[in-house]
Structure formats: C-alpha cells, structure tokens
C-alpha cells in the first residue's frame, strides 16, 4: 500500500487504525484517498461574500483551472497565507470576481494544500463556482471532511475536532468560550497530564514484574497509591464538568408547569421578552406545548409552556395535558408555578407529588396580590423557592440567579477543561473506573500484573478520548454531525 499523499503522524492521530482496515476495503469510504475535495463553507443564502474551500494534493491545480488572477501571476507561484484578486471563468465565460487565498501544506487547516475562493455570496453564483471546481478535478466534500482531514493529519486531536462543531453551534457566550478553550487544548492537556502519570506508573510496574532479576528501583507502594489517588481526583473533577458542559453547549430544556391560570404563560412571556403564549383569565387557554428559546445572560433556555395539568372533559385540552406530562420526562429543569393569591388545591398537590424526583424551582407567582398560599407547605416540598410577579417582573433577577445555581453553571469556568458530550463522558468514566479498581487491587495486595491491567485499560480509554487509538466507526460518528464545508 502506498503512503497517503499528505503527512500523517502514524500512531499519534488515529490514522494507524484506518490504515489497518485498508485491505478489507474500509479505507475506500475514508477521506484519506488522495482526492481533492471542495464545498461551500459559508451558509447557503444571499450574502455579500461566500466562500468555496478546496483541499487536497491538487487543490491549487483545481483552483487554477477556474480562477485567473489579475496581472497573470499563477496561483502555483503564490506563497502560502497570501491572497490575490481575479476572476472565475467557465471556459471563455466570466462568472464572478473573486479573491483566492492559498494555504500550503502542512501549514493549513487540513494539513493539505488549501485554496479558499471568496466570491459574491449569491446562491446561484456559489453553486456555479462549486460546480466548476467539481468539473475540474475536485469531488464534493462529505460532512465534516475538512476537519476530519485536519484530525488525521495531526492538526488537532479528536476532542479539539469536536470543539469546532461546538463553536459553530454556540448559542451563547459561555458555550463559545468553552468551545474555544477546548479547541485551544484545555481538555487535551489535562488528559495528557493524567496519561503521563499513569504511563510512568504502568511502565515501572511492568519493568519490575517482567525483569525481577534486574537491579531496578523497587516499587514504592505508598508513592504509587498517592499518584493513583491524584489521578482519580483529577478524573472525578473532569467528569463533574460534563452536565454543566452539556447544558452550556446545548441549552437548558426548561418546562413551565402548574395548574391552569397560575400564570405560566405570563411567566413564559416574561422570560421570552415578548408575547409567545396567549394570556387570559380563562383556565385552560394553553392547550398545547408552546416552545421558545431565550438567552439568559450567557445561557440559553429552551422553554416549554405546558398546558395546565388537571383532569378535564375537553378532548383537545386532554391532549395538551398529556403532552405536558411527556415534556416533564425529558427536561433539565422544571419551573413549577403556584398562585400566591389562592390556597393550595388538589392539582397543586398532585403536581408536587409528580415532581418529587425532578430538578425543580418552585415559583410562587402573583406576589402583588394578597397572599392565600401556604408558603410553609411549598418550602417543605422544594429546596428552591422564588417569589415573583410574572406580570410586573418583580423577582426576575432572583429567578435567574437560582436557575444558574440549580443547573450547576454558576461556578463553571469556561476556560477550564470541560467535557461536552456523551462520548467524552463515557471515556473519562471508564478511565476513572479502572483507576479506582487499580487502587483497590493495590490496597488488597494483588500482584503488580493485576494492577497494571487496570492501568492499561485506563490509558486505553484516555487514548480513545483524544483519538490516539480509535476505530474508523468512532471517527465517522464524530464527523457525521458536522456540516458540509467544515
């Protein structure tokens, strides 16, 4: 088999796992085929500027067939990280004026030769230029294939590659800062530091077990126990960031529940900053789940204003109530609304019982009216209670504060290592379990071989996390979530 047409650090980036599958045809579906790819890398739609990215061994040659610089200077003679003005041509027909930026391997995003054609951003123009690139030697890029090549060429590890999509999808400041921090290597550096400790201990144990006759430094079990305890603590700290990281990345699924006419829709409108739900004095007005996403500081709340939970003869309202109950099963946070101006009723008590195991903030609404509600009963049931007036907004700042505390992002530092998806969480959890078992084996007086088996398992999980040992199926799953052109 020939070497790939770009530099790849075998053993460091996961390419070795792909290479092993070549003989069985696995490489045929991989982007590492020496072909040149092209795609529109800006959102489809009318705009001032649009960009077509071309990457691969023939990227510059493909670009030269469609782009002619003013002044006659060939792109092939252009230095990396430079651009020039010219025209896109389809044979003898001019298509658009554009700027071509050249990036030469390996100092490019993908590690290959890259040309980016910045054209006018009309839909037809962009599609026409892309078709020309495909006509003259490129093939359409698959979703995430540019970043996939960057990973395979050692430009970033798998965690950093995942952060690229997180940055694109960021809906708030916290999500953006967390993605940038991960892209800059915050998680990768922590995993490398932990792996170095495990590797050092595993190497010492292996040497002592395999070469007992050699004059080696004896294993200091006290020092080994301390090292493993430190690794265990660091992995636990990293694992604890997962829930907060997911919330920062994806937003908080937040259900607003309560019996009819307690002010759920008014609260929804207050949080949304505009009228999303119909507000009347007639119970049962909301008969479906009203959805909206709102920004609260640097977080995003995905709000669900549900139908009032009660027994009803109205068939349509019954459907709304059933939807409300279904929403409760998948939310990160519940805002349970109670009417301060009324005594607790049957449906209030049923709702409190339903929410016993849920992450809930109880909202005592209508504090601008004479109180009839038994506050002691509410406070005995819920650890987080906020009194406010959804109509006037009084108490809103306190609610925002409690929401941040409830979902554990009030102390989350986006500049520190943060896990952001289930793949990362599972890998760290597996490594932590193995380290804990290794400590137990050491305390139980088991052989060094037995301890080393668990350390090897921990190292394997961490290597899979960053992509140093990873199968093509895992890589395909990661990059399948990307948009075309990135």
Short mmCIF file of N, CA, C and O in Angstrom, two decimals, residues 70-121:
data_model
loop_
_atom_site.label_atom_id
_atom_site.label_comp_id
_atom_site.label_asym_id
_atom_site.label_seq_id
_atom_site.Cartn_x
_atom_site.Cartn_y
_atom_site.Cartn_z
N UNK A 70 -5.61 38.54 -11.64
CA UNK A 70 -5.25 39.73 -12.42
C UNK A 70 -3.73 39.86 -12.42
O UNK A 70 -3.06 39.58 -11.43
N UNK A 71 -3.17 40.33 -13.52
CA UNK A 71 -1.73 40.51 -13.62
C UNK A 71 -1.00 39.29 -14.12
O UNK A 71 0.22 39.32 -14.32
N UNK A 72 -1.73 38.17 -14.27
CA UNK A 72 -1.12 36.98 -14.86
C UNK A 72 -0.31 36.12 -13.92
O UNK A 72 0.27 35.12 -14.35
N UNK A 73 -0.22 36.46 -12.63
CA UNK A 73 0.56 35.64 -11.70
C UNK A 73 -0.19 34.35 -11.39
O UNK A 73 -1.34 34.36 -11.01
N UNK A 74 0.50 33.22 -11.58
CA UNK A 74 -0.13 31.93 -11.37
C UNK A 74 -0.27 31.63 -9.88
O UNK A 74 0.61 31.95 -9.07
N UNK A 75 -1.38 30.94 -9.52
CA UNK A 75 -1.58 30.56 -8.12
C UNK A 75 -0.49 29.61 -7.64
O UNK A 75 -0.10 29.63 -6.47
N UNK A 76 0.01 28.80 -8.55
CA UNK A 76 1.04 27.83 -8.18
C UNK A 76 2.32 28.51 -7.70
O UNK A 76 3.11 27.92 -6.97
N UNK A 77 2.51 29.77 -8.11
CA UNK A 77 3.71 30.52 -7.70
C UNK A 77 3.45 31.35 -6.44
O UNK A 77 4.35 32.00 -5.92
N UNK A 78 2.23 31.33 -5.97
CA UNK A 78 1.86 32.17 -4.83
C UNK A 78 2.28 31.53 -3.51
O UNK A 78 2.16 30.31 -3.32
N UNK A 79 2.80 32.31 -2.60
CA UNK A 79 3.20 31.81 -1.30
C UNK A 79 1.97 31.48 -0.45
O UNK A 79 0.88 31.97 -0.70
N UNK A 80 2.20 30.65 0.57
CA UNK A 80 1.12 30.34 1.48
C UNK A 80 0.71 31.56 2.30
O UNK A 80 1.50 32.48 2.52
N UNK A 81 -0.52 31.57 2.73
CA UNK A 81 -1.09 32.66 3.53
C UNK A 81 -1.10 33.98 2.77
O UNK A 81 -0.91 35.04 3.33
N UNK A 82 -1.32 33.89 1.47
CA UNK A 82 -1.46 35.10 0.66
C UNK A 82 -2.71 34.97 -0.21
O UNK A 82 -3.19 33.87 -0.48
N UNK A 83 -3.22 36.12 -0.66
CA UNK A 83 -4.40 36.13 -1.50
C UNK A 83 -4.19 37.04 -2.69
O UNK A 83 -3.33 37.93 -2.68
N UNK A 84 -4.99 36.82 -3.73
CA UNK A 84 -4.91 37.69 -4.90
C UNK A 84 -6.29 37.81 -5.54
O UNK A 84 -7.14 36.92 -5.42
N UNK A 85 -6.50 38.93 -6.20
CA UNK A 85 -7.78 39.24 -6.84
C UNK A 85 -7.78 38.73 -8.28
O UNK A 85 -6.75 38.77 -8.95
N UNK A 86 -8.91 38.22 -8.72
CA UNK A 86 -9.01 37.73 -10.08
C UNK A 86 -10.44 37.42 -10.44
O UNK A 86 -11.38 37.89 -9.80
N UNK A 87 -10.61 36.61 -11.49
CA UNK A 87 -11.94 36.25 -11.95
C UNK A 87 -12.12 34.74 -12.04
O UNK A 87 -11.17 34.00 -12.34
N UNK A 88 -13.35 34.32 -11.79
CA UNK A 88 -13.74 32.93 -12.00
C UNK A 88 -14.22 32.82 -13.45
O UNK A 88 -15.05 33.61 -13.90
N UNK A 89 -13.72 31.80 -14.15
CA UNK A 89 -14.09 31.62 -15.56
C UNK A 89 -14.67 30.22 -15.77
O UNK A 89 -14.20 29.24 -15.20
N UNK A 90 -15.68 30.16 -16.60
CA UNK A 90 -16.20 28.89 -17.10
C UNK A 90 -15.88 28.85 -18.58
O UNK A 90 -16.65 29.34 -19.43
N UNK A 91 -14.72 28.31 -18.90
CA UNK A 91 -14.25 28.37 -20.27
C UNK A 91 -13.93 29.82 -20.64
O UNK A 91 -13.08 30.46 -20.00
N UNK A 92 -14.61 30.35 -21.63
CA UNK A 92 -14.41 31.74 -22.05
C UNK A 92 -15.42 32.68 -21.41
O UNK A 92 -15.43 33.88 -21.71
N UNK A 93 -16.26 32.16 -20.54
CA UNK A 93 -17.32 32.97 -19.93
C UNK A 93 -16.94 33.39 -18.51
O UNK A 93 -16.69 32.53 -17.66
N UNK A 94 -16.88 34.68 -18.22
CA UNK A 94 -16.61 35.11 -16.84
C UNK A 94 -17.83 34.83 -15.95
O UNK A 94 -18.97 35.03 -16.35
N UNK A 95 -17.56 34.36 -14.75
CA UNK A 95 -18.64 34.00 -13.81
C UNK A 95 -18.72 34.98 -12.65
O UNK A 95 -19.79 35.43 -12.26
N UNK A 96 -17.57 35.34 -12.08
CA UNK A 96 -17.57 36.22 -10.92
C UNK A 96 -16.17 36.75 -10.68
O UNK A 96 -15.17 36.15 -11.11
N UNK A 97 -16.10 37.87 -9.98
CA UNK A 97 -14.82 38.37 -9.47
C UNK A 97 -14.62 37.81 -8.08
O UNK A 97 -15.57 37.74 -7.30
N UNK A 98 -13.41 37.39 -7.77
CA UNK A 98 -13.17 36.70 -6.51
C UNK A 98 -11.77 36.95 -6.00
O UNK A 98 -10.91 37.48 -6.73
N UNK A 99 -11.53 36.55 -4.77
CA UNK A 99 -10.19 36.55 -4.18
C UNK A 99 -9.83 35.12 -3.84
O UNK A 99 -10.63 34.40 -3.22
N UNK A 100 -8.66 34.68 -4.26
CA UNK A 100 -8.18 33.33 -3.95
C UNK A 100 -7.10 33.41 -2.88
O UNK A 100 -6.11 34.12 -3.04
N UNK A 101 -7.34 32.69 -1.78
CA UNK A 101 -6.36 32.60 -0.69
C UNK A 101 -5.72 31.22 -0.74
O UNK A 101 -6.42 30.20 -0.80
N UNK A 102 -4.40 31.19 -0.73
CA UNK A 102 -3.65 29.94 -0.84
C UNK A 102 -3.00 29.60 0.50
O UNK A 102 -2.35 30.46 1.12
N UNK A 103 -3.16 28.36 0.93
CA UNK A 103 -2.51 27.86 2.15
C UNK A 103 -1.79 26.57 1.76
O UNK A 103 -2.42 25.63 1.26
N UNK A 104 -0.51 26.53 1.98
CA UNK A 104 0.27 25.38 1.54
C UNK A 104 0.50 24.39 2.68
O UNK A 104 0.71 24.77 3.83
N UNK A 105 0.45 23.09 2.31
CA UNK A 105 0.69 22.02 3.28
C UNK A 105 2.11 22.15 3.84
O UNK A 105 3.03 22.53 3.13
N UNK A 106 2.30 21.83 5.13
CA UNK A 106 1.27 21.36 6.07
C UNK A 106 0.65 22.50 6.88
O UNK A 106 -0.10 22.24 7.81
N UNK A 107 0.98 23.75 6.52
CA UNK A 107 0.53 24.89 7.33
C UNK A 107 -0.83 25.40 6.84
O UNK A 107 -0.96 26.52 6.34
N UNK A 108 -1.82 24.53 6.98
CA UNK A 108 -3.18 24.89 6.61
C UNK A 108 -4.14 24.24 7.61
O UNK A 108 -3.71 23.43 8.44
N UNK A 109 -5.39 24.53 7.50
CA UNK A 109 -6.38 23.96 8.43
C UNK A 109 -6.40 22.44 8.35
O UNK A 109 -6.41 21.76 9.38
N UNK A 110 -6.36 21.91 7.14
CA UNK A 110 -6.43 20.46 6.97
C UNK A 110 -5.08 19.78 6.99
O UNK A 110 -5.01 18.55 7.08
N UNK A 111 -4.00 20.56 6.87
CA UNK A 111 -2.67 19.97 6.73
C UNK A 111 -2.31 19.68 5.29
O UNK A 111 -1.21 19.21 5.00
N UNK A 112 -3.24 19.94 4.36
CA UNK A 112 -3.01 19.74 2.95
C UNK A 112 -2.92 21.10 2.26
O UNK A 112 -3.12 22.14 2.89
N UNK A 113 -2.68 21.10 0.95
CA UNK A 113 -2.83 22.32 0.19
C UNK A 113 -4.30 22.74 0.20
O UNK A 113 -5.19 21.91 -0.01
N UNK A 114 -4.54 24.00 0.47
CA UNK A 114 -5.91 24.51 0.55
C UNK A 114 -6.00 25.81 -0.24
O UNK A 114 -5.10 26.66 -0.16
N UNK A 115 -7.07 25.96 -0.99
CA UNK A 115 -7.39 27.23 -1.64
C UNK A 115 -8.81 27.60 -1.24
O UNK A 115 -9.72 26.76 -1.31
N UNK A 116 -9.00 28.84 -0.82
CA UNK A 116 -10.33 29.34 -0.48
C UNK A 116 -10.70 30.46 -1.45
O UNK A 116 -9.98 31.46 -1.54
N UNK A 117 -11.77 30.26 -2.19
CA UNK A 117 -12.24 31.24 -3.16
C UNK A 117 -13.36 32.05 -2.54
O UNK A 117 -14.43 31.52 -2.26
N UNK A 118 -13.10 33.33 -2.28
CA UNK A 118 -14.11 34.24 -1.73
C UNK A 118 -14.80 34.96 -2.87
O UNK A 118 -14.20 35.80 -3.55
N UNK A 119 -16.06 34.60 -3.08
CA UNK A 119 -16.83 35.14 -4.19
C UNK A 119 -17.97 35.99 -3.63
O UNK A 119 -18.13 36.14 -2.42
N UNK A 120 -18.79 36.53 -4.54
CA UNK A 120 -20.02 37.16 -4.11
C UNK A 120 -20.97 36.07 -3.62
O UNK A 120 -21.00 34.97 -4.17
N UNK A 121 -21.74 36.39 -2.57
CA UNK A 121 -22.45 35.34 -1.84
C UNK A 121 -23.83 34.98 -2.32
O UNK A 121 -24.65 34.54 -1.51
#
